Amino acid sequence: MLYLDENECHVMTMAVLKCYEASVDEYRQAVFEALESLVPFACGVSFIMRNEADDKRHVKPISYKWSPDAPSFEEMSAKAIRLGKSYPYRSLEWRKESLVFRDTDVLSEEFLQSSDFYQQVRKPIGMHYSCKLWLVKNDLLLGKFGLLRPKEMGNFTDLELMKLRCIEPHVAQRLYQFHPQNDENQRIRMVLKQRFGLTEREIQITGLLCRGWSNRQISERVNSAESTVKKHVYVICKKMNVPNRASVMCRCVLEGVMPQSI
């Protein structure tokens, strides 16, 4: 029987607290740090999921401890998304519960190594074993965290898997609070659309503006020129009938529509 000793329980408690204390901007970095305190791994990747009627879209990829000697994370994450339709676990994305599993729990190591995903994404960065946390709450697939190891580190053990399953409900609960499709964020988006006539891009920029981000920071997040962001901010101020970006934040607070999503 697997169990945690007193020290492992303390480490688990600290890891859970780290997840709950993290802000929306720090959240996924904090999760990786919490997971690493429980289970060693060489690098990690994470996606937020966009749930559509007939698709589960991977968006907003980030990496943790990506090797500078490996192909760029942007290149590899784009390739992973393109290969998504042939991803071996595609059908599991429609389950109504969270999953924590090793690749080798689902498919044989021989099959995995012959797959396009392994050959084009995993092998070029020197990673062999993978453990995944797929986070679901209220029927939403919120996001994914993938922990990767080279062959010399060995596969993830049953005890390590148990630790990840212990922390998973807390990671999912906190991520739900930040997910753009949760009930509260859906309500906020509807109000901002109907009351102020904001577009989806303007709502996204309003959320970042309310978190104190500069135009340059916002432009990097939304992949637009800084001048374009400045125009968006001007239009947002005009639609909300306020003089400046600080007043946008005040208006959102007064209206109870502070966008708070990853």
PDB file of C-alpha atoms in Angstrom, residues 8-214:
ATOM      1  CA  GLU A   8       5.895  14.131   2.513  1.00  0.00           C
ATOM      2  CA  CYS A   9       2.568  15.277   3.971  1.00  0.00           C
ATOM      3  CA  HIS A  10       4.183  18.580   4.983  1.00  0.00           C
ATOM      4  CA  VAL A  11       5.639  19.039   1.492  1.00  0.00           C
ATOM      5  CA  MET A  12       2.219  18.263  -0.009  1.00  0.00           C
ATOM      6  CA  THR A  13       0.555  20.870   2.222  1.00  0.00           C
ATOM      7  CA  MET A  14       3.079  23.516   1.177  1.00  0.00           C
ATOM      8  CA  ALA A  15       2.585  22.614  -2.487  1.00  0.00           C
ATOM      9  CA  VAL A  16      -1.199  22.976  -2.196  1.00  0.00           C
ATOM     10  CA  LEU A  17      -0.846  26.342  -0.444  1.00  0.00           C
ATOM     11  CA  LYS A  18       1.488  27.548  -3.193  1.00  0.00           C
ATOM     12  CA  CYS A  19      -1.198  26.835  -5.791  1.00  0.00           C
ATOM     13  CA  TYR A  20      -3.954  28.625  -3.863  1.00  0.00           C
ATOM     14  CA  GLU A  21      -1.816  31.666  -3.056  1.00  0.00           C
ATOM     15  CA  ALA A  22      -0.684  32.279  -6.655  1.00  0.00           C
ATOM     16  CA  SER A  23      -2.208  35.140  -8.627  1.00  0.00           C
ATOM     17  CA  VAL A  24      -3.619  34.658 -12.116  1.00  0.00           C
ATOM     18  CA  ASP A  25      -0.348  35.877 -13.678  1.00  0.00           C
ATOM     19  CA  GLU A  26       1.816  33.575 -11.529  1.00  0.00           C
ATOM     20  CA  TYR A  27      -0.464  30.578 -11.466  1.00  0.00           C
ATOM     21  CA  ARG A  28       0.970  28.059 -13.923  1.00  0.00           C
ATOM     22  CA  GLN A  29       4.569  28.835 -12.930  1.00  0.00           C
ATOM     23  CA  ALA A  30       3.543  28.275  -9.298  1.00  0.00           C
ATOM     24  CA  VAL A  31       1.909  24.952 -10.200  1.00  0.00           C
ATOM     25  CA  PHE A  32       5.073  23.711 -11.879  1.00  0.00           C
ATOM     26  CA  GLU A  33       7.109  24.689  -8.809  1.00  0.00           C
ATOM     27  CA  ALA A  34       4.612  22.925  -6.549  1.00  0.00           C
ATOM     28  CA  LEU A  35       4.673  19.781  -8.687  1.00  0.00           C
ATOM     29  CA  GLU A  36       8.469  19.774  -8.770  1.00  0.00           C
ATOM     30  CA  SER A  37       8.549  19.801  -4.964  1.00  0.00           C
ATOM     31  CA  LEU A  38       6.620  16.512  -5.085  1.00  0.00           C
ATOM     32  CA  VAL A  39       7.956  14.794  -8.203  1.00  0.00           C
ATOM     33  CA  PRO A  40      11.264  15.370 -10.063  1.00  0.00           C
ATOM     34  CA  PHE A  41      11.082  16.059 -13.784  1.00  0.00           C
ATOM     35  CA  ALA A  42      13.348  17.649 -16.392  1.00  0.00           C
ATOM     36  CA  CYS A  43      10.916  20.086 -18.003  1.00  0.00           C
ATOM     37  CA  GLY A  44       7.219  20.806 -18.272  1.00  0.00           C
ATOM     38  CA  VAL A  45       4.646  22.127 -20.712  1.00  0.00           C
ATOM     39  CA  SER A  46       1.175  23.492 -20.132  1.00  0.00           C
ATOM     40  CA  PHE A  47      -1.820  24.495 -22.234  1.00  0.00           C
ATOM     41  CA  ILE A  48      -5.088  26.174 -21.383  1.00  0.00           C
ATOM     42  CA  MET A  49      -8.009  24.456 -23.105  1.00  0.00           C
ATOM     43  CA  ARG A  50     -10.766  26.165 -25.049  1.00  0.00           C
ATOM     44  CA  ASN A  51     -13.916  24.004 -24.989  1.00  0.00           C
ATOM     45  CA  GLU A  52     -16.035  24.156 -28.139  1.00  0.00           C
ATOM     46  CA  ALA A  53     -19.067  22.109 -29.157  1.00  0.00           C
ATOM     47  CA  ASP A  54     -17.034  19.800 -31.383  1.00  0.00           C
ATOM     48  CA  ASP A  55     -13.430  20.481 -30.401  1.00  0.00           C
ATOM     49  CA  LYS A  56     -10.959  20.933 -27.547  1.00  0.00           C
ATOM     50  CA  ARG A  57      -8.477  23.619 -28.554  1.00  0.00           C
ATOM     51  CA  HIS A  58      -5.008  24.019 -27.028  1.00  0.00           C
ATOM     52  CA  VAL A  59      -4.201  27.698 -26.387  1.00  0.00           C
ATOM     53  CA  LYS A  60      -1.726  29.804 -24.404  1.00  0.00           C
ATOM     54  CA  PRO A  61       1.159  27.290 -24.202  1.00  0.00           C
ATOM     55  CA  ILE A  62       3.929  27.854 -21.670  1.00  0.00           C
ATOM     56  CA  SER A  63       7.028  25.882 -20.722  1.00  0.00           C
ATOM     57  CA  TYR A  64       8.941  25.250 -17.510  1.00  0.00           C
ATOM     58  CA  LYS A  65      12.711  24.702 -17.459  1.00  0.00           C
ATOM     59  CA  TRP A  66      12.926  24.421 -21.238  1.00  0.00           C
ATOM     60  CA  SER A  67      16.479  23.606 -22.312  1.00  0.00           C
ATOM     61  CA  PRO A  68      18.239  26.351 -24.287  1.00  0.00           C
ATOM     62  CA  ASP A  69      19.932  23.588 -26.291  1.00  0.00           C
ATOM     63  CA  ALA A  70      16.601  22.179 -27.500  1.00  0.00           C
ATOM     64  CA  PRO A  71      14.540  23.492 -30.431  1.00  0.00           C
ATOM     65  CA  SER A  72      12.553  26.556 -29.399  1.00  0.00           C
ATOM     66  CA  PHE A  73       9.462  26.008 -27.287  1.00  0.00           C
ATOM     67  CA  GLU A  74       7.350  28.104 -29.663  1.00  0.00           C
ATOM     68  CA  GLU A  75       8.370  25.885 -32.579  1.00  0.00           C
ATOM     69  CA  MET A  76       7.706  22.651 -30.725  1.00  0.00           C
ATOM     70  CA  SER A  77       4.388  23.732 -29.173  1.00  0.00           C
ATOM     71  CA  ALA A  78       3.130  24.827 -32.602  1.00  0.00           C
ATOM     72  CA  LYS A  79       4.148  21.439 -33.990  1.00  0.00           C
ATOM     73  CA  ALA A  80       2.405  19.665 -31.090  1.00  0.00           C
ATOM     74  CA  ILE A  81      -0.817  21.558 -31.794  1.00  0.00           C
ATOM     75  CA  ARG A  82      -0.632  20.699 -35.510  1.00  0.00           C
ATOM     76  CA  LEU A  83      -0.222  17.022 -34.626  1.00  0.00           C
ATOM     77  CA  GLY A  84      -3.120  17.228 -32.175  1.00  0.00           C
ATOM     78  CA  LYS A  85      -5.669  15.601 -34.479  1.00  0.00           C
ATOM     79  CA  SER A  86      -3.568  12.426 -34.535  1.00  0.00           C
ATOM     80  CA  TYR A  87      -2.697  12.639 -30.826  1.00  0.00           C
ATOM     81  CA  PRO A  88      -3.016   9.122 -29.331  1.00  0.00           C
ATOM     82  CA  TYR A  89      -5.154  10.324 -26.387  1.00  0.00           C
ATOM     83  CA  ARG A  90      -7.521  12.569 -28.353  1.00  0.00           C
ATOM     84  CA  SER A  91     -10.653  10.646 -27.342  1.00  0.00           C
ATOM     85  CA  LEU A  92      -9.806  10.983 -23.632  1.00  0.00           C
ATOM     86  CA  GLU A  93     -10.261  14.770 -23.851  1.00  0.00           C
ATOM     87  CA  TRP A  94     -14.054  14.316 -23.736  1.00  0.00           C
ATOM     88  CA  ARG A  95     -14.118  12.565 -20.357  1.00  0.00           C
ATOM     89  CA  LYS A  96     -15.949  14.434 -17.593  1.00  0.00           C
ATOM     90  CA  GLU A  97     -13.277  13.896 -14.960  1.00  0.00           C
ATOM     91  CA  SER A  98      -9.666  14.864 -14.391  1.00  0.00           C
ATOM     92  CA  LEU A  99      -6.945  12.425 -15.409  1.00  0.00           C
ATOM     93  CA  VAL A 100      -3.446  11.898 -14.056  1.00  0.00           C
ATOM     94  CA  PHE A 101      -1.542   9.281 -16.005  1.00  0.00           C
ATOM     95  CA  ARG A 102       1.755   8.167 -17.506  1.00  0.00           C
ATOM     96  CA  ASP A 103       1.951   7.617 -21.253  1.00  0.00           C
ATOM     97  CA  THR A 104       2.854   4.026 -20.561  1.00  0.00           C
ATOM     98  CA  ASP A 105      -0.367   3.507 -18.547  1.00  0.00           C
ATOM     99  CA  VAL A 106      -2.340   3.905 -21.767  1.00  0.00           C
ATOM    100  CA  LEU A 107      -0.086   2.801 -24.628  1.00  0.00           C
ATOM    101  CA  SER A 108       2.920   0.539 -24.959  1.00  0.00           C
ATOM    102  CA  GLU A 109       6.360   2.119 -25.002  1.00  0.00           C
ATOM    103  CA  GLU A 110       7.002   0.595 -28.445  1.00  0.00           C
ATOM    104  CA  PHE A 111       3.863   2.186 -29.900  1.00  0.00           C
ATOM    105  CA  LEU A 112       4.635   5.549 -28.322  1.00  0.00           C
ATOM    106  CA  GLN A 113       8.155   5.640 -29.736  1.00  0.00           C
ATOM    107  CA  SER A 114       6.866   4.915 -33.246  1.00  0.00           C
ATOM    108  CA  SER A 115       4.203   7.655 -33.118  1.00  0.00           C
ATOM    109  CA  ASP A 116       4.568  10.916 -35.034  1.00  0.00           C
ATOM    110  CA  PHE A 117       4.090  12.852 -31.807  1.00  0.00           C
ATOM    111  CA  TYR A 118       7.063  11.154 -30.153  1.00  0.00           C
ATOM    112  CA  GLN A 119       9.298  11.374 -33.217  1.00  0.00           C
ATOM    113  CA  GLN A 120       8.534  15.024 -34.034  1.00  0.00           C
ATOM    114  CA  VAL A 121       7.940  16.566 -30.609  1.00  0.00           C
ATOM    115  CA  ARG A 122       9.363  14.471 -27.779  1.00  0.00           C
ATOM    116  CA  LYS A 123      12.514  13.020 -29.339  1.00  0.00           C
ATOM    117  CA  PRO A 124      13.990  16.327 -30.657  1.00  0.00           C
ATOM    118  CA  ILE A 125      14.023  17.764 -27.122  1.00  0.00           C
ATOM    119  CA  GLY A 126      15.558  14.619 -25.616  1.00  0.00           C
ATOM    120  CA  MET A 127      12.507  13.617 -23.561  1.00  0.00           C
ATOM    121  CA  HIS A 128      11.300  10.017 -23.324  1.00  0.00           C
ATOM    122  CA  TYR A 129       8.836   9.625 -20.444  1.00  0.00           C
ATOM    123  CA  SER A 130       5.797  11.776 -19.780  1.00  0.00           C
ATOM    124  CA  CYS A 131       3.240  12.148 -17.019  1.00  0.00           C
ATOM    125  CA  LYS A 132       0.114  14.225 -17.631  1.00  0.00           C
ATOM    126  CA  LEU A 133      -2.390  16.120 -15.508  1.00  0.00           C
ATOM    127  CA  TRP A 134      -5.601  16.867 -17.412  1.00  0.00           C
ATOM    128  CA  LEU A 135      -7.757  19.114 -15.243  1.00  0.00           C
ATOM    129  CA  VAL A 136     -11.571  18.997 -15.438  1.00  0.00           C
ATOM    130  CA  LYS A 137     -14.189  20.821 -13.377  1.00  0.00           C
ATOM    131  CA  ASN A 138     -17.882  21.385 -14.115  1.00  0.00           C
ATOM    132  CA  ASP A 139     -17.499  19.451 -17.372  1.00  0.00           C
ATOM    133  CA  LEU A 140     -14.813  21.862 -18.626  1.00  0.00           C
ATOM    134  CA  LEU A 141     -11.393  20.581 -19.646  1.00  0.00           C
ATOM    135  CA  LEU A 142      -9.551  23.508 -18.064  1.00  0.00           C
ATOM    136  CA  GLY A 143      -5.957  22.826 -18.984  1.00  0.00           C
ATOM    137  CA  LYS A 144      -3.119  20.358 -19.202  1.00  0.00           C
ATOM    138  CA  PHE A 145       0.226  20.027 -17.477  1.00  0.00           C
ATOM    139  CA  GLY A 146       2.800  17.652 -18.939  1.00  0.00           C
ATOM    140  CA  LEU A 147       5.890  16.592 -16.980  1.00  0.00           C
ATOM    141  CA  LEU A 148       8.765  15.196 -19.056  1.00  0.00           C
ATOM    142  CA  ARG A 149      11.846  13.117 -18.323  1.00  0.00           C
ATOM    143  CA  PRO A 150      14.760  11.855 -20.403  1.00  0.00           C
ATOM    144  CA  LYS A 151      15.273   8.101 -20.497  1.00  0.00           C
ATOM    145  CA  GLU A 152      18.068   8.162 -17.915  1.00  0.00           C
ATOM    146  CA  MET A 153      15.724   9.582 -15.238  1.00  0.00           C
ATOM    147  CA  GLY A 154      13.423   6.581 -15.562  1.00  0.00           C
ATOM    148  CA  ASN A 155       9.654   6.466 -15.743  1.00  0.00           C
ATOM    149  CA  PHE A 156       7.356   8.047 -13.154  1.00  0.00           C
ATOM    150  CA  THR A 157       6.703   5.695 -10.232  1.00  0.00           C
ATOM    151  CA  ASP A 158       3.381   4.663  -8.689  1.00  0.00           C
ATOM    152  CA  LEU A 159       4.172   6.721  -5.576  1.00  0.00           C
ATOM    153  CA  GLU A 160       4.901   9.793  -7.691  1.00  0.00           C
ATOM    154  CA  LEU A 161       1.645   9.274  -9.562  1.00  0.00           C
ATOM    155  CA  MET A 162      -0.212   9.051  -6.236  1.00  0.00           C
ATOM    156  CA  LYS A 163       1.270  12.387  -5.123  1.00  0.00           C
ATOM    157  CA  LEU A 164       0.132  14.037  -8.345  1.00  0.00           C
ATOM    158  CA  ARG A 165      -3.360  12.615  -7.893  1.00  0.00           C
ATOM    159  CA  CYS A 166      -3.470  14.011  -4.355  1.00  0.00           C
ATOM    160  CA  ILE A 167      -2.701  17.558  -5.490  1.00  0.00           C
ATOM    161  CA  GLU A 168      -4.739  17.457  -8.713  1.00  0.00           C
ATOM    162  CA  PRO A 169      -8.145  18.482  -7.214  1.00  0.00           C
ATOM    163  CA  HIS A 170      -6.555  21.609  -5.724  1.00  0.00           C
ATOM    164  CA  VAL A 171      -4.787  22.525  -8.970  1.00  0.00           C
ATOM    165  CA  ALA A 172      -8.070  22.088 -10.861  1.00  0.00           C
ATOM    166  CA  GLN A 173     -10.104  24.089  -8.321  1.00  0.00           C
ATOM    167  CA  ARG A 174      -7.773  27.076  -8.519  1.00  0.00           C
ATOM    168  CA  LEU A 175      -7.432  26.882 -12.303  1.00  0.00           C
ATOM    169  CA  TYR A 176     -11.225  26.907 -12.634  1.00  0.00           C
ATOM    170  CA  GLN A 177     -11.297  30.289 -10.861  1.00  0.00           C
ATOM    171  CA  PHE A 178      -9.000  31.682 -13.573  1.00  0.00           C
ATOM    172  CA  HIS A 179     -10.410  29.882 -16.608  1.00  0.00           C
ATOM    173  CA  PRO A 180     -12.025  32.180 -19.229  1.00  0.00           C
ATOM    174  CA  GLN A 181     -14.992  29.807 -19.591  1.00  0.00           C
ATOM    175  CA  ASN A 182     -15.973  29.522 -15.927  1.00  0.00           C
ATOM    176  CA  ASP A 183     -19.431  30.791 -14.932  1.00  0.00           C
ATOM    177  CA  GLU A 184     -18.222  34.111 -13.512  1.00  0.00           C
ATOM    178  CA  ASN A 185     -15.968  34.989 -16.430  1.00  0.00           C
ATOM    179  CA  GLN A 186     -18.746  34.085 -18.864  1.00  0.00           C
ATOM    180  CA  ARG A 187     -21.070  36.479 -16.995  1.00  0.00           C
ATOM    181  CA  ILE A 188     -18.442  39.245 -17.044  1.00  0.00           C
ATOM    182  CA  ARG A 189     -17.864  38.815 -20.795  1.00  0.00           C
ATOM    183  CA  MET A 190     -21.606  39.024 -21.440  1.00  0.00           C
ATOM    184  CA  VAL A 191     -21.935  42.245 -19.412  1.00  0.00           C
ATOM    185  CA  LEU A 192     -18.935  43.864 -21.097  1.00  0.00           C
ATOM    186  CA  LYS A 193     -20.377  42.944 -24.501  1.00  0.00           C
ATOM    187  CA  GLN A 194     -23.962  43.985 -23.860  1.00  0.00           C
ATOM    188  CA  ARG A 195     -23.486  47.053 -21.641  1.00  0.00           C
ATOM    189  CA  PHE A 196     -20.392  48.534 -23.243  1.00  0.00           C
ATOM    190  CA  GLY A 197     -20.256  46.888 -26.658  1.00  0.00           C
ATOM    191  CA  LEU A 198     -16.714  45.554 -26.187  1.00  0.00           C
ATOM    192  CA  THR A 199     -15.362  43.031 -28.669  1.00  0.00           C
ATOM    193  CA  GLU A 200     -13.632  39.809 -27.604  1.00  0.00           C
ATOM    194  CA  ARG A 201     -10.203  41.396 -28.167  1.00  0.00           C
ATOM    195  CA  GLU A 202     -11.226  44.497 -26.189  1.00  0.00           C
ATOM    196  CA  ILE A 203     -12.433  42.297 -23.330  1.00  0.00           C
ATOM    197  CA  GLN A 204      -9.084  40.485 -23.336  1.00  0.00           C
ATOM    198  CA  ILE A 205      -7.200  43.788 -23.260  1.00  0.00           C
ATOM    199  CA  THR A 206      -9.500  45.157 -20.540  1.00  0.00           C
ATOM    200  CA  GLY A 207      -8.637  42.164 -18.370  1.00  0.00           C
ATOM    201  CA  LEU A 208      -4.904  42.711 -18.792  1.00  0.00           C
ATOM    202  CA  LEU A 209      -5.279  46.460 -18.303  1.00  0.00           C
ATOM    203  CA  CYS A 210      -7.138  45.844 -15.031  1.00  0.00           C
ATOM    204  CA  ARG A 211      -4.187  43.749 -13.848  1.00  0.00           C
ATOM    205  CA  GLY A 212      -1.911  46.776 -14.272  1.00  0.00           C
ATOM    206  CA  TRP A 213      -0.173  45.648 -17.454  1.00  0.00           C
ATOM    207  CA  SER A 214       1.519  48.232 -19.673  1.00  0.00           C
TER     208      SER A 214
END
